[in-house]
XYZ file of C-alpha atoms in Angstrom:
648
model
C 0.000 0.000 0.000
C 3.213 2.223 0.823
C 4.676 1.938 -2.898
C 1.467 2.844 -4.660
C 1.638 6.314 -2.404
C 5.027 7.148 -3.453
C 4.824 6.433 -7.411
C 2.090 8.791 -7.290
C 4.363 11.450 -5.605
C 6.798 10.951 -8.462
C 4.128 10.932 -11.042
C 3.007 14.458 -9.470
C 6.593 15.833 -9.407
C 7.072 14.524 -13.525
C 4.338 16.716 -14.881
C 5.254 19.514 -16.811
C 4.507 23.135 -14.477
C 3.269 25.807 -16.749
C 4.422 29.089 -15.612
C 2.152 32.322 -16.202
C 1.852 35.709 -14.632
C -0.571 36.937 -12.169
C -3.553 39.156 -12.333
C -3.100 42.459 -10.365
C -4.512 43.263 -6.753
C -6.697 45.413 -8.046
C -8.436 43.488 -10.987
C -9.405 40.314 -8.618
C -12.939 41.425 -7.421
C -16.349 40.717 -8.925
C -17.693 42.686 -11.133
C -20.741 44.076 -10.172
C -21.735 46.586 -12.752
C -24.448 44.752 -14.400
C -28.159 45.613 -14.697
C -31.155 44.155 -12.714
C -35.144 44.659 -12.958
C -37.337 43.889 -10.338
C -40.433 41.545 -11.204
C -43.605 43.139 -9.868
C -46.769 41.392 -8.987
C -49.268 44.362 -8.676
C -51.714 42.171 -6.359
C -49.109 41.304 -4.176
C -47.427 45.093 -4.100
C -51.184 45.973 -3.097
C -51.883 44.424 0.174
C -47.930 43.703 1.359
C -46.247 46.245 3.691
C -43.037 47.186 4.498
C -42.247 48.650 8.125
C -39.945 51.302 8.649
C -37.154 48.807 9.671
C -37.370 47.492 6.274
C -38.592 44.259 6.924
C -41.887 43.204 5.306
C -44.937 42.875 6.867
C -47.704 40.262 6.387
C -50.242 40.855 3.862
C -54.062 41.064 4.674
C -54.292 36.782 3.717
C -51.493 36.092 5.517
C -52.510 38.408 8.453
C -56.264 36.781 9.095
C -54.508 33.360 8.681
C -51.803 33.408 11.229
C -55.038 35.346 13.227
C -56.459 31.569 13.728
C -53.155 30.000 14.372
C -52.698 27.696 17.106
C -49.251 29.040 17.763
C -49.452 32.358 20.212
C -46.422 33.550 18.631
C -47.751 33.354 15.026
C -50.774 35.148 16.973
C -48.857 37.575 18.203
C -46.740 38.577 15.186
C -50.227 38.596 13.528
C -51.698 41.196 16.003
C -48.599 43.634 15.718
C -48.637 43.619 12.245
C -52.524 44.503 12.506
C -51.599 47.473 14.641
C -49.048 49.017 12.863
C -50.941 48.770 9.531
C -52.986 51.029 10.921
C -50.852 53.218 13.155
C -49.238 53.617 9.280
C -52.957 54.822 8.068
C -52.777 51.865 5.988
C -55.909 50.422 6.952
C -58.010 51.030 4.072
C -58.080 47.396 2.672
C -58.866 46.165 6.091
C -62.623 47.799 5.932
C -63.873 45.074 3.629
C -62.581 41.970 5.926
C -63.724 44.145 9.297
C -65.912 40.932 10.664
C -63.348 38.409 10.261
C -60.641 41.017 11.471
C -62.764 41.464 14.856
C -63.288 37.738 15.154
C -59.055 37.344 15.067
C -58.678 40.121 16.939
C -60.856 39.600 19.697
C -60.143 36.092 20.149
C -56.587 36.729 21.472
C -58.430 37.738 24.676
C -59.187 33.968 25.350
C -55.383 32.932 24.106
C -53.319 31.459 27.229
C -50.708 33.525 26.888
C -50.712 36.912 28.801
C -48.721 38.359 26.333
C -50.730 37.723 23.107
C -53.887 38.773 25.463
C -51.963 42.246 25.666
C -51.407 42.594 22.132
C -55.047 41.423 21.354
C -55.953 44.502 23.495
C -53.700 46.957 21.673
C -54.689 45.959 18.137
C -58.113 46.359 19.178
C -57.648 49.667 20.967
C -55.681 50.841 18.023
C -58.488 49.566 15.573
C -61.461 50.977 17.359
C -60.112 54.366 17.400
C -59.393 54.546 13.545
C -62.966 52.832 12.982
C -66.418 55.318 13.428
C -68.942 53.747 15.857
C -71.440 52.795 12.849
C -68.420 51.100 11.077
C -68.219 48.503 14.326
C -71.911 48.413 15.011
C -72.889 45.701 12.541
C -69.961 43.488 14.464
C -70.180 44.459 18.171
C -71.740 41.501 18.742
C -68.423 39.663 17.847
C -66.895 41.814 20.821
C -69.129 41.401 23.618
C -69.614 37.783 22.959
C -65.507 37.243 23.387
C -65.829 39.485 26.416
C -68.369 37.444 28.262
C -66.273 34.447 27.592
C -63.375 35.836 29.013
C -65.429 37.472 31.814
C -66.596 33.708 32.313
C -63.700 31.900 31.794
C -62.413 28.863 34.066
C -58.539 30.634 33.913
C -58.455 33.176 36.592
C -55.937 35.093 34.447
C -58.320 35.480 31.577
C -60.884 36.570 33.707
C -58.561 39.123 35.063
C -57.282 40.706 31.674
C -60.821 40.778 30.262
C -61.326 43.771 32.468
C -58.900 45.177 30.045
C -61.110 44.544 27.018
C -63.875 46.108 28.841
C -61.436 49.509 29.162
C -60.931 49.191 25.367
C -64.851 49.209 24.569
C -65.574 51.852 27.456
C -63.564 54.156 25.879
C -63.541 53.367 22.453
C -67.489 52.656 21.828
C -70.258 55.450 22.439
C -72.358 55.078 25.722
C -75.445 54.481 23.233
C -74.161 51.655 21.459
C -72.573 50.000 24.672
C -75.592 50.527 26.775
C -78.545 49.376 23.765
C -76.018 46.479 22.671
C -74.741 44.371 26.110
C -74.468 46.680 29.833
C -77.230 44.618 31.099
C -75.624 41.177 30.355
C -72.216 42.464 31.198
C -73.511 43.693 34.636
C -74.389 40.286 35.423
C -71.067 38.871 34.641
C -69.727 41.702 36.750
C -71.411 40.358 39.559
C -70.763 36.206 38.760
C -66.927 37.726 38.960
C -67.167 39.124 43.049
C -69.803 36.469 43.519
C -71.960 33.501 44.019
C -75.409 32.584 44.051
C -76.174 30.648 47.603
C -78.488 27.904 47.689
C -79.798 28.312 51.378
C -83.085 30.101 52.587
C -81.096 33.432 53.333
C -82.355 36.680 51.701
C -79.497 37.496 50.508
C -79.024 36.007 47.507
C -75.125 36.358 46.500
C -72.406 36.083 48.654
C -68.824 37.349 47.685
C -66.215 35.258 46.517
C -62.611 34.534 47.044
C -60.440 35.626 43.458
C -56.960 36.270 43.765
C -56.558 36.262 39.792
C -53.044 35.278 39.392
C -52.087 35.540 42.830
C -50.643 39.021 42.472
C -52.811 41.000 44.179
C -55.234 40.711 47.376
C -59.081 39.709 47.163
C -59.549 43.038 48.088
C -57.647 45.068 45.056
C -59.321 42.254 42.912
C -62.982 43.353 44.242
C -62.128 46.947 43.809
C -60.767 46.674 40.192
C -64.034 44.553 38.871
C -66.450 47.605 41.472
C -64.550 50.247 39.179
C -65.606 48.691 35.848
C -69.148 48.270 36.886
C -69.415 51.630 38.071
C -68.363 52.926 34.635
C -70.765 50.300 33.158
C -73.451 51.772 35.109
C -72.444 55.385 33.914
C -72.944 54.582 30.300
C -76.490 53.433 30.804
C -77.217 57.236 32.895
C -75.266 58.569 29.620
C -77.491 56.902 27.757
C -80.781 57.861 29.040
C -79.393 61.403 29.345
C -79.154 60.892 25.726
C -82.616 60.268 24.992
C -84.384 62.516 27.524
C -82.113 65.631 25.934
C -83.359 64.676 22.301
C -86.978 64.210 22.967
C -87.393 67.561 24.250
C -85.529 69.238 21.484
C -87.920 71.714 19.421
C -88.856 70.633 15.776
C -87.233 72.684 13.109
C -89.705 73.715 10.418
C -88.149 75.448 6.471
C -90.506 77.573 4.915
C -91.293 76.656 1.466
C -94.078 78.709 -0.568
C -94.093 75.509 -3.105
C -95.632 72.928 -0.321
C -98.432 73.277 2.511
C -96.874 74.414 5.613
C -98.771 73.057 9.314
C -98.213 75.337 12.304
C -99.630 74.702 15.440
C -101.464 77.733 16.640
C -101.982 76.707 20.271
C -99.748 74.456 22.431
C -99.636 71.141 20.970
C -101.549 67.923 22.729
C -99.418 66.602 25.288
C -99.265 62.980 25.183
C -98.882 61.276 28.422
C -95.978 58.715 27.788
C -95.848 57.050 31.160
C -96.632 53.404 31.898
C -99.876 52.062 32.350
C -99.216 51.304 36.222
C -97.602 55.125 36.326
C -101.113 56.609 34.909
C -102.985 54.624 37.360
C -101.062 54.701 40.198
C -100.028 51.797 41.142
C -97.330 49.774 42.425
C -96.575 47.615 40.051
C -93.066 47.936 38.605
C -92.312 46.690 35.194
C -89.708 46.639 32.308
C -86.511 48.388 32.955
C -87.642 49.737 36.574
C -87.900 45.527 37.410
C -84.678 45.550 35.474
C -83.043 48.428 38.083
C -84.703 47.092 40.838
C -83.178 43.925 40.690
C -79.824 45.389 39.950
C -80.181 47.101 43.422
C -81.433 43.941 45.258
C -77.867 42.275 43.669
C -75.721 44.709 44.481
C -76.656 46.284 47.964
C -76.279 43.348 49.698
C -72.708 42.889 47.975
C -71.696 46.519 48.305
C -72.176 46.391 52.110
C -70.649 43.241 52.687
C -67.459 44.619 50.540
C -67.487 47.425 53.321
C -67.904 44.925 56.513
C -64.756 43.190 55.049
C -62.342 46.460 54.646
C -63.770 48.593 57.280
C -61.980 49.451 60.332
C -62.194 46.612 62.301
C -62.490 46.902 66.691
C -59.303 48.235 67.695
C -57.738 48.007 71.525
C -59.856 50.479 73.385
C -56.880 53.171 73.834
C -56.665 53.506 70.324
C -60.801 53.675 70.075
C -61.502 55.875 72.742
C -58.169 58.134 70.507
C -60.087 58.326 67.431
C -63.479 59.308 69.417
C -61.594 61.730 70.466
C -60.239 63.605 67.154
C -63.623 62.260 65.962
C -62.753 60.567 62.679
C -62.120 56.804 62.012
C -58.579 56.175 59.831
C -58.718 53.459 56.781
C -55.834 51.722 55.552
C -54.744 52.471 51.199
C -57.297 49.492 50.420
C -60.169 50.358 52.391
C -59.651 53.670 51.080
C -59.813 52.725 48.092
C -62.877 50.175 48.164
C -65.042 53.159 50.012
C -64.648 55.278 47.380
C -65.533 52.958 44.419
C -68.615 51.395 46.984
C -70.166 55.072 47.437
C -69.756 56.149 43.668
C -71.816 52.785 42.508
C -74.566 53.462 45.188
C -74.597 56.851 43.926
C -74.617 55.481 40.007
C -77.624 53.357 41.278
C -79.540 56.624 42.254
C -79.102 58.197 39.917
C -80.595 55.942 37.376
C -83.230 55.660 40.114
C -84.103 59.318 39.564
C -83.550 59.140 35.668
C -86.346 56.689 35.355
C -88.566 58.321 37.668
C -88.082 61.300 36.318
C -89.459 60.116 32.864
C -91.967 58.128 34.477
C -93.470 60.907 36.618
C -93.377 57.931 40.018
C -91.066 57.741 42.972
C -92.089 53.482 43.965
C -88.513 52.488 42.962
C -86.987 55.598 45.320
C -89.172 54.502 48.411
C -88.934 50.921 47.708
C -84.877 51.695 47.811
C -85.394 53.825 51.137
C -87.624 51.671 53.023
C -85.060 48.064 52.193
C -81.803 49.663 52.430
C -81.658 53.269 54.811
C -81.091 51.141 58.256
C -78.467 48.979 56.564
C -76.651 52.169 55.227
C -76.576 53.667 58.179
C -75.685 51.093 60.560
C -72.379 50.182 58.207
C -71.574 53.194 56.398
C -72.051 56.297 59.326
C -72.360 53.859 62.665
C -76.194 55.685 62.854
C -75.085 58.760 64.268
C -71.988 59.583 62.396
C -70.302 59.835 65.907
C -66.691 59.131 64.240
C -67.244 60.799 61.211
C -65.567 61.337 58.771
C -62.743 59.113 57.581
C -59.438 60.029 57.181
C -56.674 57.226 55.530
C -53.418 56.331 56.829
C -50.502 58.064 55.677
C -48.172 56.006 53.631
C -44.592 55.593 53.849
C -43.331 57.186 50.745
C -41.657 54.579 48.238
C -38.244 56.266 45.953
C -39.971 57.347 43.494
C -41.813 59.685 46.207
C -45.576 58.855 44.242
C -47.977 59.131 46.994
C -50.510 56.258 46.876
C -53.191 58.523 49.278
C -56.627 57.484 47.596
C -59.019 60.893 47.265
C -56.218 62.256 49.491
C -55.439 61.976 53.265
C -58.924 63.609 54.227
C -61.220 61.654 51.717
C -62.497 64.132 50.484
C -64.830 62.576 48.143
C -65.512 59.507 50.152
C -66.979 62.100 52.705
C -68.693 64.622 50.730
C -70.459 61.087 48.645
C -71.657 59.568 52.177
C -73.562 62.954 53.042
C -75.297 62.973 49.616
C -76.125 59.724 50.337
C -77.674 60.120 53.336
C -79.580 62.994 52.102
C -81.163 60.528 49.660
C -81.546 57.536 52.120
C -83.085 59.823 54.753
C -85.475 61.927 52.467
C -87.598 62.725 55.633
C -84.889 63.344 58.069
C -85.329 62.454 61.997
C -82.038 62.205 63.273
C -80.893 65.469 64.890
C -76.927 64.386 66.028
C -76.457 62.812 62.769
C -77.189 65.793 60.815
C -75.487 68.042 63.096
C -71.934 65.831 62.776
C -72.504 65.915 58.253
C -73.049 69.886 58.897
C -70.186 70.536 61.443
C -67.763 68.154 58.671
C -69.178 70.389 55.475
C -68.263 73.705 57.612
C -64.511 72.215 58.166
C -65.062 71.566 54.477
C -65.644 75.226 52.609
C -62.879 76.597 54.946
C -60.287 74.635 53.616
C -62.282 75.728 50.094
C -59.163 76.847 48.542
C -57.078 73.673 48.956
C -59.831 71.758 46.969
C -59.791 70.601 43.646
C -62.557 71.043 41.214
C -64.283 67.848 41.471
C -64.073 67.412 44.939
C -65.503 71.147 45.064
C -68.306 69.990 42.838
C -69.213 67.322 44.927
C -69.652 70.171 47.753
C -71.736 71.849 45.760
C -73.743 68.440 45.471
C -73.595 67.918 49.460
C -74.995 71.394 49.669
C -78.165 71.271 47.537
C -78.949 68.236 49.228
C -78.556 69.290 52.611
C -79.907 73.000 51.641
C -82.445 72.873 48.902
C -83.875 69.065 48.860
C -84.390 68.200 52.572
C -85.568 71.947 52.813
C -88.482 72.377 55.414
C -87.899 69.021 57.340
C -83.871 69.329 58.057
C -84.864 73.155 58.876
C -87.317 72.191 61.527
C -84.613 69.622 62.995
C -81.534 71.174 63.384
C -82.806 74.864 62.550
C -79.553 77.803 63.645
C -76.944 74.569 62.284
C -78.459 74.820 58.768
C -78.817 78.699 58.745
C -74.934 79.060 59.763
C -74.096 76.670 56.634
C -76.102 78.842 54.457
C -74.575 82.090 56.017
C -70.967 80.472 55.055
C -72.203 79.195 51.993
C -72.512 82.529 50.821
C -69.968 84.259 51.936
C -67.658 81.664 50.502
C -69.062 82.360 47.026
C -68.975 86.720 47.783
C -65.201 85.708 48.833
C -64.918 83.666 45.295
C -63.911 80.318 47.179
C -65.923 78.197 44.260
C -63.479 77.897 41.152
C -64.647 79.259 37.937
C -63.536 75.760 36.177
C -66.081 73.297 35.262
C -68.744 75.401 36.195
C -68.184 74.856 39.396
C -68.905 78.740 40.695
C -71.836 78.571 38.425
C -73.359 75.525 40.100
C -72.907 77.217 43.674
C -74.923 80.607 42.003
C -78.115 78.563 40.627
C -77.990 77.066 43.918
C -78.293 80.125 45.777
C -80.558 81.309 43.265
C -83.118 78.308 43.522
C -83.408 78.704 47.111
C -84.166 82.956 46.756
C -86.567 81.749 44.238
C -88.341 79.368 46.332
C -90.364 82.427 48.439
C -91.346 80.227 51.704
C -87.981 78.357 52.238
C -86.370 81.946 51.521
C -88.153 83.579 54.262
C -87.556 80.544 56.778
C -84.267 80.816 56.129
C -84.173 84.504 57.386
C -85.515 86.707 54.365
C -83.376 89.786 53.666
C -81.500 89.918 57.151
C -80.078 86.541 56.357
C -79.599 87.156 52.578
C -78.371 91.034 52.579
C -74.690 90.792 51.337
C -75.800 88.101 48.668
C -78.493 90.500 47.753
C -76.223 93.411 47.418
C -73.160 91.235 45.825
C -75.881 89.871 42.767
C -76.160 93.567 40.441
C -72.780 93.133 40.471
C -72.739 89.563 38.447
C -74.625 92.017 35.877
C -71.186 94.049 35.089
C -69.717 90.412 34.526
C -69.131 89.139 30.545
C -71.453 86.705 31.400
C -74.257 85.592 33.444
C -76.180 82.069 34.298
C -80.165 82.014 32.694
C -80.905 80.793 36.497
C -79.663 83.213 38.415
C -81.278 85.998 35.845
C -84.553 84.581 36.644
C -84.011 84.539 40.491
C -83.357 88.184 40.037
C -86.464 88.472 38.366
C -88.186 86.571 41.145
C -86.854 89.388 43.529
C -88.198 92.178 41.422
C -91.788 91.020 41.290
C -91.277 90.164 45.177
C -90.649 93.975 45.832
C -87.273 93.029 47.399
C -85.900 96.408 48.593
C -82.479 95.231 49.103
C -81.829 93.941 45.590
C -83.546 96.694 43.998
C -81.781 99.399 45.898
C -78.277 97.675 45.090
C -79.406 97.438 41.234
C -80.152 101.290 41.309
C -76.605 101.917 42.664
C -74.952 99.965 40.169
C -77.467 101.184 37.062
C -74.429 103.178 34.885
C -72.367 100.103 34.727
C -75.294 97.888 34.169
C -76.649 100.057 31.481
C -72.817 100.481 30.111
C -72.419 96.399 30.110
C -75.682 95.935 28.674
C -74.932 95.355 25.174
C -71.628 92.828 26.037
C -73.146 90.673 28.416
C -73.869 87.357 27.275
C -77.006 84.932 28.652
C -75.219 81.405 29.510
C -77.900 78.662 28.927
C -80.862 81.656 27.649
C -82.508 80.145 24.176
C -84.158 83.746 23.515
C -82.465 86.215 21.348
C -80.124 88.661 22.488
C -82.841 91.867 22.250
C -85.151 89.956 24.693
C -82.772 89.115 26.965
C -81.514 92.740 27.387
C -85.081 93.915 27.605
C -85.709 91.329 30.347
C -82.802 93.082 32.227
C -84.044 96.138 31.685
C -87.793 95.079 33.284
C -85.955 95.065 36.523
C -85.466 98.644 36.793
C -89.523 99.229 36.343
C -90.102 97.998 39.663
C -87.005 99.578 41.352
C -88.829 103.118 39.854
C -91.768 102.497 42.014
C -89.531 102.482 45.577
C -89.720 105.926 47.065
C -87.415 108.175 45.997
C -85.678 105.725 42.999
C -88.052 107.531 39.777
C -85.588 110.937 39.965
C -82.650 108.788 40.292
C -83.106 106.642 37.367
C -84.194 109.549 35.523
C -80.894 111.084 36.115
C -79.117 108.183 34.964
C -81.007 108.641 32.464
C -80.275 111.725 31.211
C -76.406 110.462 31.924
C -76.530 107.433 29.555
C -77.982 109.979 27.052
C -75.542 111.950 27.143
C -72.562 109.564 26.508
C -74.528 107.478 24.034
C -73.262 104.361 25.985
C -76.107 102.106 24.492
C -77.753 101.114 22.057
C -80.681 103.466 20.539
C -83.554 101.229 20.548
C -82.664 99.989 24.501
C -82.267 103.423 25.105
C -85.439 104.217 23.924
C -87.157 101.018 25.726
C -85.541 102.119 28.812
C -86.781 105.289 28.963
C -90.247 103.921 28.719
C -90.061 102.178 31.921
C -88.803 104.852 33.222
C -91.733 107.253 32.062
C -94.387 104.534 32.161
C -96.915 105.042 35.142
């Protein structure tokens, strides 16, 4: 085997070598100068996309395929490609495949991996909000059917991320087409989710459940999180109903044309009486959607309350007790906090679709039906009867590094507070309690002198507390704790004179119609103290006439004090005439349908009955004669004016 190796080495070294130069450094490279053409398919170029990293994207096939893949990472890749096609405004093509996009899409929220649940969420987020709400109509059904699946579903982690999916819709979808569409069914899976039914004889028929979702969080955060979502469920189906009762009271708009019969009505049109059968002949019978409310409330009451029991503050050692009775307010931990303030803003969702309805339905059964099962209950767990310990202050935190306070509605709760007295105002309608009335007035005192310090909706929700406490409970609360309610009035007001109320969202507006409703009322004015108790008000409101603008309620409780005689307004509107007169023509009528000439004549009305005090006729005609003279308004006001003036 050796020798054949080597006569092949000697074979090798007998061939003849051919010598031949070699090609320079610089001529050894590929050439590369030759031409190309890309081959186009148009289709293709059509629905493919290219990102901005250059890599392509899936097109529209491709993308609804890999949609119902059983891989979550095809899924996933899937669901980003969705979103940026349309973060690109790319998403024309998608309009014509928009069911079987939404069925892809909103099945990730069932998929078992929390990840491709997220991106399900963001491609539908992302979707919604480039679609109009009749473009998704036709296919909502798709949506809330996945929803209530995932709302339903055995995985707690599913169950937990739906709440997600409900964020998307709540903010995405118009309170109409949520409420008409599914906010009944999805209540009830709202409830299943904190919940059980019980099988015994109790009354109660739910009792709450234990849910830790994915063991990240307590039972209590868990509650709180699914209370939040129903509360905003509830708020779309007041929205709604808002909705409705705005539109069917909105005048009919008529276009002359001399080429077709035109109908007027000459006297006020027939009133049709749209109330239920059982409204129209009083009875008791409930029906339809007030059955529907009314067994909303008989769910939920029982659970809201036993929430509470769980979180409140439990019995402490009886130093620490008899320490809080002493600085008179009961301290919650960050959770309780927390659970309060979601608990009192569902009770007072619930009455306020109480009111809606009955409002439209000209009855109050479901109100006193609410009153007579539930005010005891409320009391006893909520305000300990007497509201003794009230009102409830939470624990201050230990700061973490990134120094974010955690303080829920703030240190004083605020609007866990100010919510509990509306409450009561509308659990107690007829009001018998003297101590716990006088504890809810001393707190709102404490309140408007820390005005300032307030934000807007927590001032708003003062405002609320007030009317309650001022203008609905009126002649009964007055009778019970009489000089208590006059001094909140008295402060009231001269937080408003002081401007306390902040001008933004209307809050300073709110606090002026309230005033103004309670001048306009003529026996709850005087009871309250007539003139002595209402003089600075009286003398600060010619002034709001000087303003740029002016609330349609307050004009008309200053019309209410002209036809009353009311010396002290009328007096203070004489003193301020020039700069009424000057302002005239500026001033604009917030929430006034009439035209602008009838509104300044209405303004104008109120000087005819400050003429007839003694001694006011030569004063106005001097202002008068001023105006005149420096032509400060217009000609035919001028001339109007000096017809009341003149006019005997």
């Amino acid at each position: 085997m050796g020798g054949h190796h080597k006569k092949n080495l000697r074979a090798e070294k007998a061939k003849v070598k051919l010598k031949g130069a070699k090609l320079p450094k610089g001529l050894n490279v590929t050439k590369t100068d030759f031409k190309v053409r890309k081959i186009e398919i148009r289709e293709q170029l059509r629905e493919s996309l290219v990102n901005e990293k250059g890599q392509r994207q899936l097109n529209l096939k491709e993308t609804l395929s890999r949609l119902k893949h059983h891989s979550s990472k095809y899924k996933s890749e899937a669901l980003r490609n969705v979103r940026d096609s349309i973060k690109s405004g790319q998403a024309e093509h998608l309009i014509g495949h928009l069911g079987e996009l939404l069925q892809g899409i909103a099945s990730g929220s069932l998929d078992i991996e929390h990840a491709t649940r997220l991106e399900s969420f963001k491609a539908l987020d992302s979707l919604m909000e480039a679609l109009s709400p009749e473009a998704v109509a036709p296919f909502f059904h798709i949506l809330s059917s996945y929803l209530r699946c995932a709302m339903t579903h055995i995985q707690p982690a599913i169950q937990e991320d739906s709440l997600l999916m409900l964020d998307v819709l709540l903010e995405r979808v118009p309170p109409k087409l949520l409420a008409e569409k599914s906010s009944y069914i999805i209540i009830g899976n709202f409830i299943d989710m904190i919940s059980r039914s019980r099988h015994d004889q109790e009354k109660s028929n739910r009792l709450l459940t234990l849910n830790l979702g994915q063991g990240k969080e307590s039972t209590i955060k868990w509650r709180t999180k699914v209370m939040l979502r129903l509360e905003q469920i509830l708020k779309t189906l007041k929205e709604d109903d808002s909705h409705v009762t705005h539109n069917s009271s909105l005048n009919k708009l008529i276009h002359y044309d001399d080429h077709k019969p035109q109908y007027y009505n000459v006297l006020s049109p027939f009133r049709v009486d749209i109330r239920e059968l059982y409204a129209i002949c009083q009875e008791k019978n409930v029906k339809g959607k007030s059955l529907q409310l009314q067994r909303y409330v008989e769910q939920l009451m029982p659970l809201i309350q036993d929430n509470w029991l769980e979180v409140r503050p439990q019995q402490q050692q009886q130093q620490q007790k008899d320490q809080q009775q002493h600085h008179h307010q009961l301290l919650l931990s960050m959770d309780a906090a927390a659970s309060l303030s979601v608990l009192v803003n569902l009770m007072t969702q619930l009455w306020s679709l109480i009111h809606q309805y009955e409002s439209t339905n000209n009855t109050q059964e479901l109100s006193k039906w609410l009153v007579e099962n539930y005010s005891k209950k409320f009391l006893n767990n909520f305000l300990e009867n007497d509201a003794s310990n009230f009102p409830y202050h939470q624990m201050p935190e230990v700061k973490k590094k990134s120094g974010k306070s955690s303080l829920i509605g703030g240190e004083y709760c605020y609007q866990q507070n100010l919510s509990l007295i509306y409450l009561t105002c509308k659990f107690l309608p007829q009001p018998n309690q003297a101590k716990l009335f006088k504890n809810l007035i001393n707190y709102l005192h404490i309140t408007l002198s820390h005005l300032k310090t307030l934000n807007p909706f927590e001032q708003l929700q003062v405002v609320e507390a007030l009317r309650c406490i001022l203008l609905d409970l009126d002649f009964d609360l007055l009778d019970l704790v009489p000089q208590e309610l006059k001094d909140l009035l008295s402060f009231s007001m001269e937080a408003y004179e002081q401007q306390g109320f902040t001008t933004r969202e209307g809050v300073a507006n709110r606090m002026l119609s309230l005033l103004s409703e309670v001048i306009q009322q003529e026996r709850l004015y005087r009871k309250f103290g007539g003139n002595e108790k209402f003089v600075n008000f009286l003398n600060y409101l010619p002034q709001l006439l000087m303003k740029p603008s002016i609330n349609e309620g307050t004009l008309r409780a200053m019309a209410t004090l002209s036809r009353q005689m009311n010396s002290t307004f009328l007096n203070a509107l004489i003193v301020s005439a020039p700069q009424i007169l000057q302002n005239l023509e500026k001033l604009q009528i917030a929430g006034g349908g009439q035209i602008k000439y009838e509104n300044q004549t209405r303004i104008l009305n109120f000087f005819y009955y400050a003429k007839q005090l003694e001694g006011n006729g030569d004063q106005l005609r001097t202002i008068l004669a001023e105006v005149q003279t420096k032509n400060q308004i217009d000609q035919e006001l001028m001339s109007y004016f000096q017809s009341l003036i003149t006019y005997n």
